[in-house]
Structures are given as structure tokens and as C-alpha cells.
Coordinates of C-alpha atoms and ligand atoms in Angstrom, one line a residue:
X1 CA 12.4 -21.8 -6.3
X2 CA 9.4 -21.6 -3.8
X3 CA 6.9 -23.2 -2.8
X4 CA 3.7 -21.7 -4.8
X5 CA 1.3 -23.8 -4.0
X6 CA 1.4 -23.2 -0.3
X7 CA 2.1 -19.4 -0.1
X8 CA -1.3 -17.4 -0.3
X9 CA -2.1 -15.6 -3.4
X10 CA -2.1 -11.9 -2.1
X11 CA 1.2 -11.7 -1.3
X12 CA 3.7 -11.9 -4.8
X13 CA 1.1 -11.5 -7.1
X14 CA -2.0 -9.9 -5.8
X15 CA -5.6 -11.6 -6.3
X16 CA -6.8 -8.7 -9.1
X17 CA -9.8 -8.9 -9.7
X18 CA -12.1 -5.5 -10.3
X19 CA -13.7 -5.9 -6.4
X20 CA -11.6 -6.8 -3.1
X21 CA -13.6 -7.5 0.5
X22 CA -11.8 -6.9 3.3
X23 CA -13.9 -8.3 6.4
X24 CA -12.4 -8.5 9.6
X25 CA -13.7 -10.5 12.7
X26 CA -12.5 -11.6 16.0
X27 CA -13.1 -15.5 17.5
X28 CA -15.8 -16.7 19.8
X29 CA -15.7 -20.2 20.1
X30 CA -12.1 -21.3 19.3
X31 CA -12.4 -25.3 19.2
X32 CA -15.4 -25.3 16.6
X33 CA -13.6 -22.2 14.6
X34 CA -10.9 -24.3 14.3
X35 CA -12.8 -27.3 13.2
X36 CA -14.7 -25.9 10.5
X37 CA -10.9 -23.9 9.3
X38 CA -9.5 -27.0 8.9
X39 CA -12.0 -28.6 7.2
X40 CA -13.9 -26.4 5.0
X41 CA -12.6 -23.2 4.7
X42 CA -8.4 -24.5 3.8
X43 CA -9.2 -26.3 1.1
X44 CA -11.1 -23.2 -0.2
X45 CA -7.5 -20.6 -0.4
X46 CA -5.8 -19.5 -2.7
X47 CA -2.6 -20.0 -3.6
X48 CA 0.1 -18.7 -5.5
X49 CA 0.1 -21.2 -8.0
X50 CA -3.5 -21.0 -9.2
X51 CA -3.7 -17.0 -9.5
X52 CA -0.5 -17.8 -12.3
X53 CA -2.3 -19.3 -15.0
X54 CA -5.8 -17.6 -16.0
X55 CA -7.1 -21.6 -16.4
X56 CA -6.7 -22.5 -12.3
X57 CA -7.8 -19.4 -11.5
X58 CA -10.9 -19.6 -9.1
X59 CA -13.9 -16.7 -9.6
X60 CA -13.9 -16.0 -6.4
X61 CA -10.0 -15.8 -4.4
X62 CA -9.9 -15.9 -1.0
X63 CA -7.2 -15.0 1.4
X64 CA -6.5 -15.3 5.6
X65 CA -4.9 -13.4 8.1
X66 CA -4.4 -13.2 12.0
X67 CA -3.6 -10.8 14.4
X68 CA -1.4 -11.7 17.6
X69 CA -4.5 -11.9 19.8
X70 CA -5.9 -13.9 16.6
X71 CA -3.1 -16.5 17.0
X72 CA -3.4 -16.6 20.6
X73 CA -7.2 -17.2 20.9
X74 CA -6.0 -19.7 18.7
X75 CA -3.8 -21.1 21.3
X76 CA -0.9 -20.5 19.2
X77 CA 1.1 -17.6 21.8
X78 CA 4.7 -19.2 19.6
X79 CA 6.7 -15.6 19.3
X80 CA 6.5 -14.8 15.8
X81 CA 9.7 -12.2 16.3
X82 CA 8.4 -9.2 15.0
X83 CA 7.7 -6.3 17.2
X84 CA 4.9 -4.3 15.4
X85 CA 2.7 -7.4 14.6
X86 CA 3.1 -7.8 18.1
X87 CA 1.5 -5.3 19.8
X88 CA -1.1 -4.5 17.2
X89 CA -1.2 -1.4 14.9
X90 CA -3.2 0.7 17.2
X91 CA 0.2 0.7 20.0
X92 CA 2.1 2.0 16.9
X93 CA -0.3 4.8 16.0
X94 CA 1.3 8.0 17.6
X95 CA 4.7 6.3 16.5
X96 CA 3.2 6.7 12.8
X97 CA 1.8 10.0 12.6
X98 CA -1.8 9.1 13.1
X99 CA -4.4 11.0 14.5
X100 CA -6.1 9.4 17.0
X101 CA -9.5 10.1 16.4
X102 CA -9.8 9.3 12.8
X103 CA -9.4 5.6 13.6
X104 CA -12.4 3.9 12.8
X105 CA -12.9 2.2 16.1
X106 CA -12.9 -1.4 15.3
X107 CA -9.5 -1.0 14.8
X108 CA -9.2 0.8 18.2
X109 CA -7.3 -2.0 20.2
X110 CA -6.9 -5.4 19.8
X111 CA -10.3 -6.7 19.0
X112 CA -9.7 -7.7 15.0
X113 CA -8.3 -11.4 15.5
X114 CA -8.3 -11.8 11.7
X115 CA -9.4 -10.7 8.1
X116 CA -10.8 -12.4 5.0
X117 CA -9.6 -11.1 1.9
X118 CA -13.1 -11.8 -1.0
X119 CA -12.1 -10.5 -4.5
X120 CA -14.1 -11.5 -7.5
X121 CA -14.9 -9.7 -10.5
X122 CA -18.9 -9.6 -8.9
X123 CA -20.1 -8.8 -6.0
X124 CA -23.0 -11.4 -6.1
X125 CA -20.0 -13.3 -5.9
X126 CA -18.6 -11.7 -3.2
X127 CA -22.0 -12.0 -1.5
X128 CA -22.4 -15.3 -1.8
X129 CA -18.8 -15.6 -0.4
X130 CA -19.5 -14.3 2.8
X131 CA -22.8 -15.5 2.8
X132 CA -20.9 -18.7 2.8
X133 CA -18.1 -18.1 5.8
X134 CA -21.4 -16.8 8.3
X135 CA -23.3 -19.6 7.4
X136 CA -20.3 -21.8 8.2
X137 CA -18.6 -20.3 11.5
X138 CA -22.5 -18.7 12.8
X139 CA -21.5 -17.1 16.0
X140 CA -18.0 -19.0 16.4
X141 CA -16.9 -15.6 15.2
X142 CA -18.3 -12.1 15.0
X143 CA -18.3 -9.7 11.8
X144 CA -16.1 -6.4 13.6
X145 CA -15.8 -4.3 10.3
X146 CA -15.6 -4.3 6.9
X147 CA -14.3 -2.3 3.4
X148 CA -15.2 -3.2 0.0
X149 CA -12.5 -1.9 -2.3
X150 CA -13.2 -1.5 -6.0
X151 CA -11.1 -0.6 -9.6
X152 CA -11.7 2.1 -10.7
X153 CA -13.8 2.0 -14.3
X154 CA -12.4 2.4 -17.4
X155 CA -10.0 4.4 -18.0
X156 CA -9.6 5.3 -15.1
X157 CA -8.7 1.6 -13.4
X158 CA -5.3 0.8 -12.4
X159 CA -5.2 4.5 -11.4
X160 CA -5.8 5.5 -7.6
X161 CA -8.4 8.1 -6.5
X162 CA -6.5 10.8 -7.2
X163 CA -5.5 10.0 -10.7
X164 CA -1.9 8.4 -10.6
X165 CA -1.1 5.0 -12.3
X166 CA -0.8 2.2 -9.8
X167 CA 0.9 -0.7 -9.1
X168 CA 4.3 0.1 -11.5
X169 CA 7.1 0.0 -8.9
X170 CA 7.3 -3.7 -7.4
X171 CA 10.4 -5.8 -6.3
X172 CA 10.5 -9.0 -8.0
X173 CA 11.4 -11.7 -5.6
X174 CA 14.5 -14.1 -7.0
X175 CA 13.9 -16.7 -7.9
X176 CA 10.0 -16.2 -8.7
X177 CA 10.2 -13.6 -11.1
X178 CA 12.6 -14.4 -13.4
X179 CA 12.8 -12.5 -15.6
X180 CA 13.1 -8.4 -13.8
X181 CA 12.3 -5.5 -15.4
X182 CA 15.0 -3.0 -16.3
X183 CA 15.2 -0.5 -13.2
X184 CA 13.3 -2.8 -11.4
X185 CA 14.6 -3.6 -7.4
X186 CA 15.8 -7.6 -7.3
X187 CA 15.5 -8.8 -3.7
X188 CA 15.8 -12.0 -1.6
X189 CA 12.0 -14.0 -1.3
X190 CA 13.4 -13.8 2.5
X191 CA 12.4 -10.3 1.7
X192 CA 8.9 -10.7 1.8
X193 CA 8.3 -14.0 2.7
X194 CA 9.4 -15.0 6.2
X195 CA 12.0 -18.0 6.7
X196 CA 13.0 -17.9 3.4
X197 CA 16.8 -16.6 3.0
X198 CA 17.3 -13.2 3.2
X199 CA 14.7 -12.8 6.1
X200 CA 16.9 -10.8 9.2
X201 CA 14.7 -12.9 11.5
X202 CA 15.3 -16.2 9.4
X203 CA 16.7 -18.4 12.2
X204 CA 14.3 -17.1 15.1
X205 CA 11.3 -18.1 13.8
X206 CA 9.1 -21.5 14.5
X207 CA 9.3 -23.8 11.6
X208 CA 5.7 -22.9 11.1
X209 CA 6.0 -19.6 10.1
X210 CA 8.2 -20.0 6.9
X211 CA 6.4 -19.0 3.7
X212 CA 4.2 -16.2 5.9
X213 CA 4.3 -13.1 5.4
X214 CA 3.0 -9.9 7.4
X215 CA 0.3 -8.3 6.1
X216 CA 0.2 -4.7 6.8
X217 CA -3.7 -3.2 6.8
X218 CA -4.2 0.7 6.5
X219 CA -7.6 2.6 5.6
X220 CA -6.1 5.7 3.7
X221 CA -9.0 8.0 3.1
X222 CA -8.1 10.4 0.2
X223 CA -9.7 14.4 -0.2
X224 CA -9.3 14.2 -3.9
X225 CA -11.6 17.6 -4.4
X226 CA -9.4 19.1 -2.1
X227 CA -5.7 17.7 -3.3
X228 CA -7.0 19.4 -7.2
X229 CA -7.5 22.7 -5.4
X230 CA -4.4 22.6 -3.4
X231 CA -2.2 22.2 -6.6
X232 CA -4.3 24.7 -8.6
X233 CA -4.1 27.2 -5.8
X234 CA 0.2 26.1 -5.3
X235 CA 1.1 25.6 -8.3
X236 CA 4.3 28.0 -9.0
X237 CA 5.3 29.7 -12.0
X238 CA 6.1 27.8 -15.5
X239 CA 8.8 26.9 -15.9
X240 CA 11.5 29.1 -17.3
X241 CA 12.4 25.6 -20.0
X242 CA 8.6 26.1 -20.6
X243 CA 7.3 29.0 -20.4
X244 CA 3.9 28.6 -22.2
X245 CA 1.9 26.6 -19.4
X246 CA -1.2 27.3 -18.7
X247 CA -2.6 27.1 -15.2
X248 CA -3.8 23.5 -15.4
X249 CA -0.9 22.4 -17.3
X250 CA 1.4 23.6 -14.2
X251 CA -1.4 22.2 -11.6
X252 CA -0.8 18.8 -13.3
X253 CA 3.1 18.9 -12.9
X254 CA 2.8 19.7 -9.4
X255 CA 0.8 16.7 -8.7
X256 CA 3.3 15.0 -11.7
X257 CA 6.8 16.5 -8.4
X258 CA 4.6 15.6 -5.8
X259 CA 4.0 12.0 -6.4
X260 CA 7.3 11.7 -9.3
X261 CA 5.5 10.4 -12.2
X262 CA 2.8 11.7 -13.9
X263 CA -1.0 10.7 -13.7
X264 CA 0.0 7.9 -16.6
X265 CA 2.6 6.6 -15.0
X266 CA 6.0 8.5 -16.8
X267 CA 8.3 9.4 -14.0
X268 CA 9.2 12.8 -14.2
X269 CA 12.7 11.8 -13.7
X270 CA 13.2 10.7 -17.5
X271 CA 10.7 13.5 -18.8
X272 CA 10.0 16.3 -16.3
X273 CA 8.3 18.6 -18.0
X274 CA 5.5 16.8 -20.2
X275 CA 3.6 13.7 -19.3
X276 CA 4.3 10.6 -22.3
X277 CA 1.7 7.9 -21.7
X278 CA 3.3 5.8 -24.3
X279 CA 6.4 5.4 -21.8
X280 CA 4.3 5.1 -19.0
X281 CA 2.4 2.0 -20.1
X282 CA 5.8 0.6 -20.6
X283 CA 7.2 -1.5 -18.4
X284 CA 10.3 -2.0 -20.1
X285 CA 10.9 1.7 -19.7
X286 CA 9.0 3.1 -16.3
X287 CA 11.0 1.6 -14.2
X288 CA 14.6 2.5 -16.1
X289 CA 16.0 5.3 -14.2
X290 CA 17.4 5.9 -10.4
X291 CA 17.7 10.0 -10.3
X292 CA 21.2 9.9 -11.2
X293 CA 22.5 11.8 -14.8
X294 CA 25.7 12.3 -16.2
X295 CA 26.6 16.0 -15.0
X296 CA 23.8 15.8 -12.6
X297 CA 24.3 16.5 -8.6
X298 CA 22.6 14.0 -7.4
X299 CA 22.5 15.6 -4.0
X300 CA 21.6 19.3 -4.9
X301 CA 19.5 18.9 -8.4
X302 CA 15.6 18.8 -7.9
X303 CA 15.3 19.6 -11.5
X304 CA 14.3 16.1 -12.5
X305 CA 12.9 14.9 -9.1
X306 CA 12.3 16.4 -6.5
X307 CA 14.0 14.3 -3.3
X308 CA 10.3 14.7 -1.4
X309 CA 8.4 12.4 -4.8
X310 CA 6.4 10.0 -3.1
X311 CA 8.2 7.2 -5.6
X312 CA 12.3 8.9 -3.7
X313 CA 11.1 8.7 -0.4
X314 CA 9.6 5.2 -1.0
X315 CA 12.2 3.8 -3.4
X316 CA 15.6 6.0 -3.3
X317 CA 17.1 4.0 -5.9
X318 CA 20.4 6.1 -5.9
X319 CA 19.8 7.5 -3.5
X320 CA 20.9 5.4 -1.1
X321 CA 21.9 1.4 -1.6
X322 CA 18.5 -0.6 0.5
X323 CA 17.9 -4.1 0.5
X324 CA 15.9 -4.6 3.0
X325 CA 13.2 -2.3 3.4
X326 CA 11.0 -3.5 0.2
X327 CA 7.6 -3.7 0.5
X328 CA 5.2 -5.4 -2.0
X329 CA 2.0 -3.6 -2.5
X330 CA -1.8 -5.3 -2.6
X331 CA -4.0 -2.8 -2.4
X332 CA -7.2 -0.8 -4.1
X333 CA -9.1 2.1 -4.3
X334 CA -12.7 2.4 -2.6
X335 CA -14.9 4.5 -2.6
X336 CA -17.2 5.9 -5.6
X337 CA -15.6 7.8 -8.6
X338 CA -16.3 11.7 -8.0
X339 CA -20.1 12.8 -8.4
X340 CA -20.3 15.4 -10.7
X341 CA -21.0 18.0 -7.9
X342 CA -17.2 17.1 -6.6
X343 CA -15.7 16.9 -9.9
X344 CA -17.2 20.9 -11.1
X345 CA -17.6 22.3 -7.9
X346 CA -15.3 25.8 -8.2
X347 CA -12.3 26.7 -6.5
X348 CA -13.7 28.0 -3.5
X349 CA -15.8 25.7 -1.9
X350 CA -14.4 22.4 -3.1
X351 CA -15.0 19.4 -0.7
X352 CA -15.0 16.0 -0.7
X353 CA -19.0 14.2 0.0
X354 CA -18.5 11.4 0.6
X355 CA -15.1 8.7 1.4
X356 CA -12.6 7.2 -1.0
X357 CA -9.5 6.1 -0.8
X358 CA -6.9 3.4 -1.1
X359 CA -7.1 -0.2 1.2
X360 CA -3.6 -0.1 0.7
X361 CA -2.1 -3.6 1.6
X362 CA 1.9 -4.3 2.0
X363 CA 3.6 -7.8 2.7
X364 CA 7.1 -8.1 4.0
X365 CA 8.7 -10.4 6.2
X366 CA 9.4 -7.4 8.9
X367 CA 6.9 -5.0 9.8
X368 CA 10.1 -2.7 11.4
X369 CA 11.7 -3.3 7.9
X370 CA 9.2 -2.7 5.2
X371 CA 6.2 -0.6 5.8
X372 CA 7.0 1.1 9.2
X373 CA 10.3 1.3 8.7
X374 CA 9.3 3.7 4.9
X375 CA 6.6 5.1 7.0
X376 CA 8.2 6.4 9.9
X377 CA 12.6 7.0 8.5
X378 CA 11.2 8.1 5.7
X379 CA 8.1 9.6 4.2
X380 CA 7.8 11.4 7.7
X381 CA 11.4 12.0 7.9
X382 CA 12.1 15.9 6.4
X383 CA 16.1 15.2 6.4
X384 CA 15.3 11.6 4.5
X385 CA 17.3 10.5 2.0
X386 CA 20.5 11.7 3.9
X387 CA 23.2 14.4 3.0
X388 CA 20.6 16.9 0.3
X389 CA 21.0 20.6 -0.4
X390 CA 18.0 21.8 0.7
X391 CA 16.5 19.7 2.6
X392 CA 14.1 17.4 1.1
X393 CA 11.2 17.2 3.4
X394 CA 7.8 15.4 3.8
X395 CA 6.1 12.6 0.9
X396 CA 3.4 15.3 0.3
X397 CA 1.5 12.0 -0.4
X398 CA 1.2 10.3 3.0
X399 CA 4.4 11.1 5.3
X400 CA 2.8 12.3 8.4
X401 CA 3.2 15.3 10.9
X402 CA 0.5 13.9 13.7
X403 CA -1.8 16.4 11.5
X404 CA 0.2 19.3 11.9
X405 CA 1.5 21.6 8.7
X406 CA 3.9 19.3 6.0
X407 CA 5.9 21.1 3.6
X408 CA 8.7 19.9 0.6
X409 CA 11.2 21.6 -1.1
X410 CA 11.9 21.6 -4.7
X411 CA 8.1 21.4 -5.9
X412 CA 9.2 24.5 -7.9
X413 CA 11.6 23.2 -11.0
X414 CA 13.9 27.1 -10.7
X415 CA 13.5 27.7 -7.3
X416 CA 14.4 25.0 -5.4
X417 CA 14.0 26.0 -1.8
X418 CA 10.9 26.9 -1.9
X419 CA 9.1 25.2 0.5
X420 CA 6.0 23.5 -0.9
X421 CA 3.4 24.0 2.5
X422 CA 0.7 21.6 2.9
X423 CA -1.9 23.1 5.6
X424 CA -4.0 19.6 6.3
X425 CA -3.6 15.9 5.3
X426 CA -5.0 15.5 2.0
X427 CA -4.3 11.5 2.8
X428 CA -6.0 10.5 6.3
X429 CA -5.6 7.2 8.0
X430 CA -8.5 5.9 9.5
X431 CA -6.2 3.2 11.1
X432 CA -5.3 -0.5 10.4
X433 CA -4.3 -3.8 12.1
X434 CA -1.1 -5.6 11.5
X435 CA -2.0 -9.5 10.9
X436 CA 0.6 -12.3 9.4
X437 CA -0.5 -14.6 6.4
X438 CA 0.6 -17.7 6.9
X439 CA 1.3 -20.8 4.7
X440 CA -1.9 -23.2 3.0
X441 CA -0.4 -25.7 5.7
X442 CA 0.6 -23.8 8.9
X443 CA -3.1 -23.0 8.8
X444 CA -4.3 -26.6 8.1
X445 CA -1.2 -28.3 10.5
X446 CA -1.2 -25.8 13.3
X447 CA -3.5 -23.0 13.4
X448 CA -6.7 -24.7 13.0
X449 CA -5.7 -27.8 15.2
Ligands
N7H501 FE1 2.4 4.8 -2.9 N1 -0.4 8.0 -5.0 O1 -1.2 7.9 -5.8 O2 0.6 9.2 -5.1 N2 2.2 5.3 -4.7 N3 0.8 5.9 -2.1 N4 3.0 4.4 -0.9 N5 4.3 4.0 -2.9 C1 3.3 4.9 -5.7 O3 5.3 3.3 -8.5 C2 0.0 6.3 -2.9 C3 1.7 4.4 0.1 C4 4.5 3.2 -1.8 O4 9.3 1.3 -6.4 C5 2.7 5.4 -6.9 O5 3.1 1.3 -8.5 C6 -0.8 7.2 -2.8 C7 1.5 3.8 1.2 C8 5.8 2.3 -2.7 O6 9.4 3.4 -7.5 C9 1.5 5.7 -6.8 C10 -1.4 6.4 -1.2 C11 2.9 3.7 0.7 C12 5.8 2.7 -4.4 C13 1.0 6.2 -5.2 C14 0.1 5.6 -1.0 C15 3.7 3.4 -0.1 C16 4.7 3.3 -4.2 C17 3.4 4.9 -8.2 C18 -2.2 6.9 0.2 C19 3.8 2.7 2.4 C20 6.5 2.2 -5.2 C21 3.1 3.9 -9.0 C22 -3.3 7.1 -0.2 C23 5.0 2.5 2.4 C24 7.9 2.5 -5.9 C25 3.6 3.1 -8.5 C26 8.6 2.6 -6.7 C27 4.0 4.0 -5.7 C28 0.2 6.9 -4.6 C29 0.1 5.5 0.0 C30 4.6 3.0 -1.0 C31 0.7 6.8 -7.7 C32 -2.3 7.9 -2.8 C33 1.0 3.9 2.8 C34 6.9 1.6 -2.0

């Protein structure tokens, strides 16, 4: 069993509050910073154990993670054995397919030393925690950037900004999630946590790095009215199996095929032509599929789910057995709901007037096997999954081609070789950083002494 009182709470279950603030800082006075961190902050870091029951959940949750340059500034020079982490995300930007001019300046370079993750249901509690940290550290640290995430208001709570239910497909960690849901991927603890069995670099890390996890942060801007217009403009003709579909229904179907799930969460692999909200909401059914069907050729048949659908690119299920390339996602939407003008603007003039998107967070024991692998080897790779005919194309949600046109096959049920082209990205990377989220004891006994 895992040491749940020592593992930071966001990693395995997420802090699950309505609001979450990401506070990115640099350290000016390492000695003073360490001392205050040790005495005052460590006791307030929220553990996994605290989040397991509502009776132990704090009103304000606090987690903390460091970049490589942050650890070095505190005198911690040991190599954690993760190359993307050691270099920082900025050095990885072109490899990920990012357009550098879209990066927020705070992330460009290696200036960020750490991030506080602060979560609560009320914004006054968030503000109070920020004030407490800023008063405590004073000029020992400098705020470089903040981003506030917020769960969307009902009925869209739990849905990301394009309108799709999120947080359905997460791996079950053996020994922690004791009863996996049907179809849920079960991974060894070491796929998410460093230094646990299943960590592919188990032996090559310092001892104190046990029960930490690498945190990937990405600010992913979403062009929501533009995406809705894209679906209306590019919706294929009504499928022969459902000839009377309206334009709105065809656009809805196209969106579902790009994601691999309907907005309710129901997988197109199980319900290819209509949404089924009851199925979408049922965790015993909504993961119980693997893209294979009896009498069906998984390498040529896209009538259920396109090869390039987002959830198929990011978890290929029967397309491939991939026990190591799994991540635990803990992101939250950011930015306002659509304004009336954005929501009702007619098709010819749809433009986002404010920034919104996903404050993406993933945890994994190796960034090059987790986030970086899924982004570059799967989402951005037109030939993934291998052996498919026709070639799958890009993940049109977050696959990247350095800003150039992307396409996918299989978007039209009746015409699988037709390439759906997306001329500009509707999810735009504003950059981010690679962090290490250490165990609470490592912060107390190693990093802050
Ligand atoms: Fe994705 N979306 O709204 O389309 N994602 N994602 N994602 N994603 C998932 O299964 C979305 C992003 C994964 O186990 C769902 O929870 C958007 C990145 C993985 O079946 C929806 C953005 C990465 C899964 C979205 C975005 C991933 C997954 C279905 C960016 C990094 C689980 C709900 C703005 C590797 C797959 C669910 C599984 C699911 C959306 C980004 C990965 C609706 C809008 C950067 C592993």
C-alpha cells in the first residue's frame, strides 16, 4: 500500500475544488525561503490522505512543485533522472509542436522556480492563502505569473470549454484504486509515482525522490466559438444510417467523432450515431469499450470511432498494449463562459473575445513516457496508431503541427478516406513548465533543510 499521508494530494485524486490558482514564482533568498518553507508551509501541504474523506478535506488545499532551476537554486543538484524536466519545457517547445510566439513570457526560459497549487470553493479563501504566502515569504520570492482555473457553472460543471465532459478516462493505480471500473486501465504505482514499482527509472533516482511525481503544466487556450463554427462548416452529409439528421445534429456528430465521446461523455465506440447521456454518466459503462467489435476489422473500420479521435490517440486501448504511457490528469478550465455575443454571433463572424481554455496538469513518473510521449508520438504523429488504413492523421483537439494545417481521416462515417482539414489550431499552447512534485517528507527533510 502507498504512503498516502506523504504523497501530495493533487497527484492521485486531484484537489477537486471549484477554484484552483496556479501561482508561479522564483526564489530570491534560498536560505530564508527554505526556513519558512520548512517551518510554516510544510505543515499546510495537503496530502492524499486528507483528500480521501470529506471530513479531513481542508477548506483550502495547498500543493507545491519545483522546476529543475528551482531545486538547483535551493542547493538540490541531484539528477532526478528525467531529461525533459532537466531541460525545462521551453527547451522542449519546438519538439512539442508549439508556436513559440504564443508562449506567455513568464514561461519562456527557465525563470520559473516553482508553483503553488491552491484550491478552494471560494475565491476569498484563495486570496487569503495567497496573502498568507506573500506575507510569509516577502521578498524571498517573486510572483512571476498566476492563472486561476474554475469549474464551469452548472449544468456544465465537469465539462471542459468545448462542452465535453472531462475527467472520465483516468488510470487506476494498483494498490490505491482497489476496484477499477470496467475498461479502466490499471497501472503500477510507478507509472505515476517516482521510485515505486513500475517506475522505469526506479534505480537511478535519489532515494528522497520516492513518492513524488513529475507535474506537466500547460496553458492551453481554446477558441470555442471558432470550434463550433468549424463543426458547422465542415459537418459531413447525414450518414446513410441516419439520413434525416439536421445540420446542428451533424455538427454535434462531427464534434463527437473528433473527441471520441459525445458531450455527455458517452463513447462513440458504443453509441456511434446518437448521444446517450445515461451512458455518459455511468462509470460502469462509459469506459467499457476498446474499439474492437466482433466481425469488425479494427485496422480499417472507422464506423464506430475514428482512429484519430482524441481519446483513441491518447489511450489506444486494443489498438496497442501500452502499459507505460499513462498519465493522471488534474487540469481545470480557465477563463469566462461565452458572452452572449460570442455564443450567438452568426457563423460568418465568430471570434473569441476573451481568453479561455484548459489549465492542463498531468502527473507521471517519466515525462518522456507520459505527456511528452503522448503529445509527440501519438497526437502529433499522423501514422499513429500503426497499421491503420487509411492513415489516421492528427489528433485535431491538441495534436500539433507547428501551427500548420492538420487533418484526420474517418471523420465522415460513410467516406473514411475523406480528410477533414483544420486550417488553424483551435487549441493553442501558451506554454508551460515541467515540475517535480516531491513527497511531503522530501520537502521537509531534504529540500527545505
Ligand atoms: Fe484530453 N476535449 O475536450 O476534447 N480529453 N483534452 N488531453 N485526454 C479527454 O476521458 C481535451 C489533452 C487525454 O483514458 C476527453 O476524461 C481538450 C492533453 C487523455 O480514454 C476530453 C484539451 C493531453 C484522456 C478531452 C485536451 C490529453 C483525455 C474525454 C486541450 C495530454 C483520457 C473525457 C485543451 C497528453 C483517454 C475523459 C482515456 C480525455 C478534451 C488536452 C490527454 C473531452 C479540450 C494536452 C489521456
